Amino acid sequence: MKQKDIVIGGAAIVGAVAFLQEPETPPTIVDDMANVETMVAEVTGNPIHQDAKAIESQRGYDLFKIVMLETKRREALGRKGKELRPYMDGKTQAIGYGCHMKYLSAKWKKTIEDQGNTITEAQARTIMYEVFDNLKETISKDLPHLDRAQLWAVQSLAYNWGYGNVKKSKLYQHLKNGDTSKGTEKVWMQCHAATKGHRISRRLEVFLFTGKYKKAQEIADDAGKVLQKRGDFKHYEK
């Protein structure tokens, strides 16, 4: 993860832990609209700002869990058993789910140091939520017209690529215009997509942005299976 514009350390997403299960439990279907509205309100800390048609189109999909499972799969891929200690992510040290050490708050740095330069899986998730929360605040100010699913899609891309890179890319003008056309999909798929794992994430993000929630759910289900197969983080403290 490359974040030039975001400093980690803001308030953690309210109630977020309840919505990201361990990888042994793939995303579940939420079939009550009130539950969907409650989930989104708890995660975002704000009421839903979407019209009735947009809300109805999300019936049955826990969109937050969809994004988190694919992010977890992507950021853990290829580092099995190594995430609990700092590792090199490009030219920068990272820990947990692709979080660069230099962006951690002083509190997190001290906690990790006090633990012998290690982190638990639960802590890695909490930091991930904090990063997403900070990204949400920043991106929503720049792109207030995006609905919640679209904002999560941009957050996922920014978490992986860095929001500074997103703003400098050709995609950003499409985002500013709220464009959900094929042209946006094509440009999106060209953003930080050198590996198969990245391309899977880009597809998930495009599906969320354009309202294809069933296809996004399928990618998240596959992510859950991958994490389950590799025994992801079973050695961590719960």
Short mmCIF file of C-alpha atoms in Angstrom, two decimals:
data_model
loop_
_atom_site.label_atom_id
_atom_site.label_comp_id
_atom_site.label_asym_id
_atom_site.label_seq_id
_atom_site.Cartn_x
_atom_site.Cartn_y
_atom_site.Cartn_z
CA MET A 1 0.00 0.00 0.00
CA LYS A 2 1.34 3.41 -0.96
CA GLN A 3 -0.30 6.30 0.83
CA LYS A 4 1.24 9.68 0.26
CA ASP A 5 -1.72 11.71 1.41
CA ILE A 6 -3.13 9.70 4.31
CA VAL A 7 -1.77 9.44 7.84
CA ILE A 8 -3.06 6.47 9.82
CA GLY A 9 -4.36 6.98 13.31
CA GLY A 10 -7.91 8.30 13.10
CA ALA A 11 -10.83 6.80 14.98
CA ALA A 12 -11.53 3.19 14.07
CA ILE A 13 -14.69 2.44 12.12
CA VAL A 14 -17.55 2.06 14.57
CA GLY A 15 -18.71 -1.52 14.85
CA ALA A 16 -16.52 -2.65 11.97
CA VAL A 17 -15.12 -5.75 13.67
CA ALA A 18 -18.59 -7.25 13.82
CA PHE A 19 -18.84 -7.20 10.05
CA LEU A 20 -15.53 -8.81 9.10
CA GLN A 21 -15.58 -12.44 10.09
CA GLU A 22 -12.57 -14.72 10.02
CA PRO A 23 -11.89 -16.08 6.51
CA GLU A 24 -13.39 -19.43 7.55
CA THR A 25 -16.76 -17.65 7.32
CA PRO A 26 -17.32 -16.27 3.81
CA PRO A 27 -19.66 -13.28 3.37
CA THR A 28 -23.21 -13.98 4.44
CA ILE A 29 -26.39 -12.73 2.84
CA VAL A 30 -28.26 -10.03 4.73
CA ASP A 31 -31.89 -10.44 3.69
CA ASP A 32 -33.47 -7.73 5.82
CA MET A 33 -33.24 -4.18 4.43
CA ALA A 34 -33.22 -2.71 7.94
CA ASN A 35 -30.10 -4.75 8.69
CA VAL A 36 -28.37 -3.40 5.58
CA GLU A 37 -29.21 0.16 6.56
CA THR A 38 -28.03 -0.41 10.13
CA MET A 39 -24.80 -2.02 8.94
CA VAL A 40 -23.97 0.85 6.60
CA ALA A 41 -24.84 3.46 9.23
CA GLU A 42 -22.65 1.76 11.86
CA VAL A 43 -19.71 1.34 9.51
CA THR A 44 -19.82 4.85 8.10
CA GLY A 45 -21.00 6.67 11.20
CA ASN A 46 -23.48 8.46 8.98
CA PRO A 47 -26.97 7.87 7.58
CA ILE A 48 -27.35 6.54 4.07
CA HIS A 49 -27.50 9.25 1.41
CA GLN A 50 -28.97 7.32 -1.50
CA ASP A 51 -32.29 7.20 -3.25
CA ALA A 52 -34.74 4.33 -2.73
CA LYS A 53 -33.78 2.63 -6.01
CA ALA A 54 -30.08 2.62 -5.10
CA ILE A 55 -30.75 1.19 -1.63
CA GLU A 56 -33.06 -1.48 -3.02
CA SER A 57 -30.37 -2.58 -5.48
CA GLN A 58 -28.11 -3.44 -2.53
CA ARG A 59 -30.63 -5.76 -0.85
CA GLY A 60 -28.94 -8.93 0.32
CA TYR A 61 -25.32 -7.74 0.04
CA ASP A 62 -23.02 -6.92 2.95
CA LEU A 63 -20.88 -4.59 0.87
CA PHE A 64 -18.45 -3.74 3.66
CA LYS A 65 -17.58 -7.40 4.19
CA ILE A 66 -17.21 -7.89 0.44
CA VAL A 67 -14.56 -5.16 0.28
CA MET A 68 -12.78 -6.28 3.44
CA LEU A 69 -12.45 -9.94 2.42
CA GLU A 70 -10.97 -9.11 -0.98
CA THR A 71 -8.65 -6.52 0.58
CA LYS A 72 -7.52 -9.07 3.16
CA ARG A 73 -6.88 -11.66 0.44
CA ARG A 74 -4.97 -9.21 -1.72
CA GLU A 75 -2.79 -7.78 1.05
CA ALA A 76 -1.99 -11.21 2.55
CA LEU A 77 -1.29 -12.95 -0.75
CA GLY A 78 2.16 -14.53 -0.94
CA ARG A 79 3.23 -13.69 2.62
CA LYS A 80 1.72 -16.57 4.56
CA GLY A 81 2.95 -16.55 8.13
CA LYS A 82 5.01 -13.38 7.71
CA GLU A 83 2.39 -10.69 8.31
CA LEU A 84 2.84 -10.60 12.09
CA ARG A 85 6.28 -8.97 11.70
CA PRO A 86 7.42 -6.08 9.49
CA TYR A 87 8.17 -7.11 5.90
CA MET A 88 9.29 -5.25 2.80
CA ASP A 89 6.47 -4.01 0.57
CA GLY A 90 8.39 -2.62 -2.38
CA LYS A 91 10.97 -0.29 -0.82
CA THR A 92 8.98 0.32 2.37
CA GLN A 93 8.45 -1.74 5.52
CA ALA A 94 4.88 -2.85 6.09
CA ILE A 95 3.04 -4.98 8.62
CA GLY A 96 -0.29 -6.79 8.76
CA TYR A 97 -2.53 -6.04 5.80
CA GLY A 98 -0.13 -3.98 3.69
CA CYS A 99 0.05 -1.08 6.16
CA HIS A 100 3.30 0.86 5.75
CA MET A 101 5.07 1.29 9.06
CA LYS A 102 5.98 4.92 8.42
CA TYR A 103 2.29 5.89 8.31
CA LEU A 104 1.38 4.26 11.62
CA SER A 105 0.43 6.51 14.51
CA ALA A 106 2.90 6.94 17.36
CA LYS A 107 0.54 4.86 19.52
CA TRP A 108 0.56 1.93 17.09
CA LYS A 109 4.34 2.12 16.66
CA LYS A 110 4.80 1.94 20.43
CA THR A 111 2.34 -0.95 20.76
CA ILE A 112 4.14 -2.96 18.09
CA GLU A 113 7.53 -2.17 19.65
CA ASP A 114 6.29 -3.19 23.12
CA GLN A 115 5.11 -6.50 21.64
CA GLY A 116 8.58 -7.35 20.34
CA ASN A 117 8.07 -5.84 16.90
CA THR A 118 5.01 -8.00 16.23
CA ILE A 119 1.31 -7.50 15.68
CA THR A 120 -1.76 -9.67 16.20
CA GLU A 121 -4.32 -10.44 13.51
CA ALA A 122 -6.99 -8.50 15.42
CA GLN A 123 -4.68 -5.47 15.55
CA ALA A 124 -3.91 -5.79 11.85
CA ARG A 125 -7.64 -5.69 11.11
CA THR A 126 -8.17 -2.69 13.38
CA ILE A 127 -5.42 -0.75 11.60
CA MET A 128 -6.95 -1.71 8.26
CA TYR A 129 -10.32 -0.32 9.40
CA GLU A 130 -8.65 2.90 10.54
CA VAL A 131 -6.98 3.31 7.15
CA PHE A 132 -10.31 2.80 5.38
CA ASP A 133 -11.99 5.25 7.74
CA ASN A 134 -9.37 7.92 7.04
CA LEU A 135 -9.66 7.27 3.30
CA LYS A 136 -13.44 7.54 3.53
CA GLU A 137 -13.21 10.97 5.16
CA THR A 138 -10.73 12.26 2.59
CA ILE A 139 -12.30 10.80 -0.54
CA SER A 140 -15.88 11.72 0.40
CA LYS A 141 -14.83 15.37 0.70
CA ASP A 142 -13.41 15.29 -2.83
CA LEU A 143 -16.16 13.14 -4.34
CA PRO A 144 -19.33 13.79 -2.26
CA HIS A 145 -21.64 12.56 -5.02
CA LEU A 146 -20.51 8.91 -4.75
CA ASP A 147 -22.88 6.46 -3.10
CA ARG A 148 -21.54 4.19 -0.36
CA ALA A 149 -20.70 1.23 -2.62
CA GLN A 150 -18.86 3.52 -5.03
CA LEU A 151 -16.94 5.12 -2.17
CA TRP A 152 -15.86 1.69 -0.91
CA ALA A 153 -14.66 0.85 -4.41
CA VAL A 154 -12.48 3.97 -4.53
CA GLN A 155 -11.27 3.32 -0.97
CA SER A 156 -10.16 -0.17 -1.97
CA LEU A 157 -8.20 1.14 -4.93
CA ALA A 158 -6.68 3.95 -2.85
CA TYR A 159 -5.71 1.53 -0.07
CA ASN A 160 -3.82 -0.60 -2.58
CA TRP A 161 -2.37 2.11 -4.83
CA GLY A 162 -2.39 5.29 -2.74
CA TYR A 163 -4.98 8.04 -3.02
CA GLY A 164 -2.36 10.42 -4.39
CA ASN A 165 -1.89 8.09 -7.35
CA VAL A 166 -5.66 7.82 -7.85
CA LYS A 167 -5.97 11.61 -8.01
CA LYS A 168 -3.19 11.85 -10.59
CA SER A 169 -4.63 9.08 -12.78
CA LYS A 170 -6.89 9.27 -15.83
CA LEU A 171 -9.56 7.54 -13.74
CA TYR A 172 -10.02 10.51 -11.43
CA GLN A 173 -11.91 12.60 -13.97
CA HIS A 174 -14.32 9.69 -14.45
CA LEU A 175 -14.80 9.54 -10.68
CA LYS A 176 -15.47 13.28 -10.49
CA ASN A 177 -18.11 12.89 -13.18
CA GLY A 178 -19.73 9.89 -11.49
CA ASP A 179 -19.26 8.03 -14.76
CA THR A 180 -20.28 4.35 -14.67
CA SER A 181 -19.81 3.69 -18.38
CA LYS A 182 -17.65 1.09 -20.11
CA GLY A 183 -15.04 3.79 -20.52
CA THR A 184 -14.68 4.06 -16.74
CA GLU A 185 -14.37 0.29 -16.43
CA LYS A 186 -11.61 0.24 -19.04
CA VAL A 187 -9.60 3.00 -17.39
CA TRP A 188 -10.12 1.49 -13.92
CA MET A 189 -8.73 -1.85 -15.06
CA GLN A 190 -5.53 -0.09 -16.13
CA CYS A 191 -4.86 1.24 -12.61
CA HIS A 192 -2.23 -0.68 -10.63
CA ALA A 193 -3.14 -3.96 -12.32
CA ALA A 194 0.21 -5.60 -13.11
CA THR A 195 -0.55 -8.87 -11.29
CA LYS A 196 -3.46 -11.29 -11.38
CA GLY A 197 -4.25 -10.53 -7.74
CA HIS A 198 -4.45 -6.83 -8.44
CA ARG A 199 -6.66 -7.39 -11.49
CA ILE A 200 -9.08 -9.40 -9.36
CA SER A 201 -9.30 -6.49 -6.93
CA ARG A 202 -9.82 -4.03 -9.76
CA ARG A 203 -12.72 -6.14 -11.09
CA LEU A 204 -14.34 -6.20 -7.66
CA GLU A 205 -14.00 -2.43 -7.39
CA VAL A 206 -15.48 -1.88 -10.85
CA PHE A 207 -18.42 -4.13 -10.00
CA LEU A 208 -19.09 -2.17 -6.80
CA PHE A 209 -18.77 1.15 -8.59
CA THR A 210 -21.16 0.17 -11.38
CA GLY A 211 -23.68 -1.60 -9.14
CA LYS A 212 -22.94 -5.20 -10.13
CA TYR A 213 -23.10 -6.43 -6.53
CA LYS A 214 -23.74 -10.08 -7.35
CA LYS A 215 -20.47 -10.27 -9.29
CA ALA A 216 -18.65 -8.48 -6.45
CA GLN A 217 -20.10 -11.02 -4.00
CA GLU A 218 -18.74 -13.87 -6.12
CA ILE A 219 -15.21 -12.41 -5.96
CA ALA A 220 -15.51 -12.01 -2.18
CA ASP A 221 -16.69 -15.60 -1.81
CA ASP A 222 -13.64 -16.75 -3.75
CA ALA A 223 -11.43 -14.60 -1.52
CA GLY A 224 -12.89 -16.29 1.54
CA LYS A 225 -12.13 -19.70 0.08
CA VAL A 226 -8.54 -18.72 -0.74
CA LEU A 227 -7.95 -17.43 2.78
CA GLN A 228 -9.54 -20.53 4.28
CA LYS A 229 -7.40 -22.85 2.15
CA ARG A 230 -4.17 -21.17 3.09
CA GLY A 231 -5.07 -21.20 6.80
CA ASP A 232 -4.69 -17.46 6.91
CA PHE A 233 -3.53 -16.06 10.27
CA LYS A 234 -4.53 -19.15 12.28
CA HIS A 235 -1.30 -18.75 14.27
CA TYR A 236 -2.35 -15.28 15.42
CA GLU A 237 -3.83 -14.38 18.76
CA LYS A 238 -7.59 -14.01 18.41
#
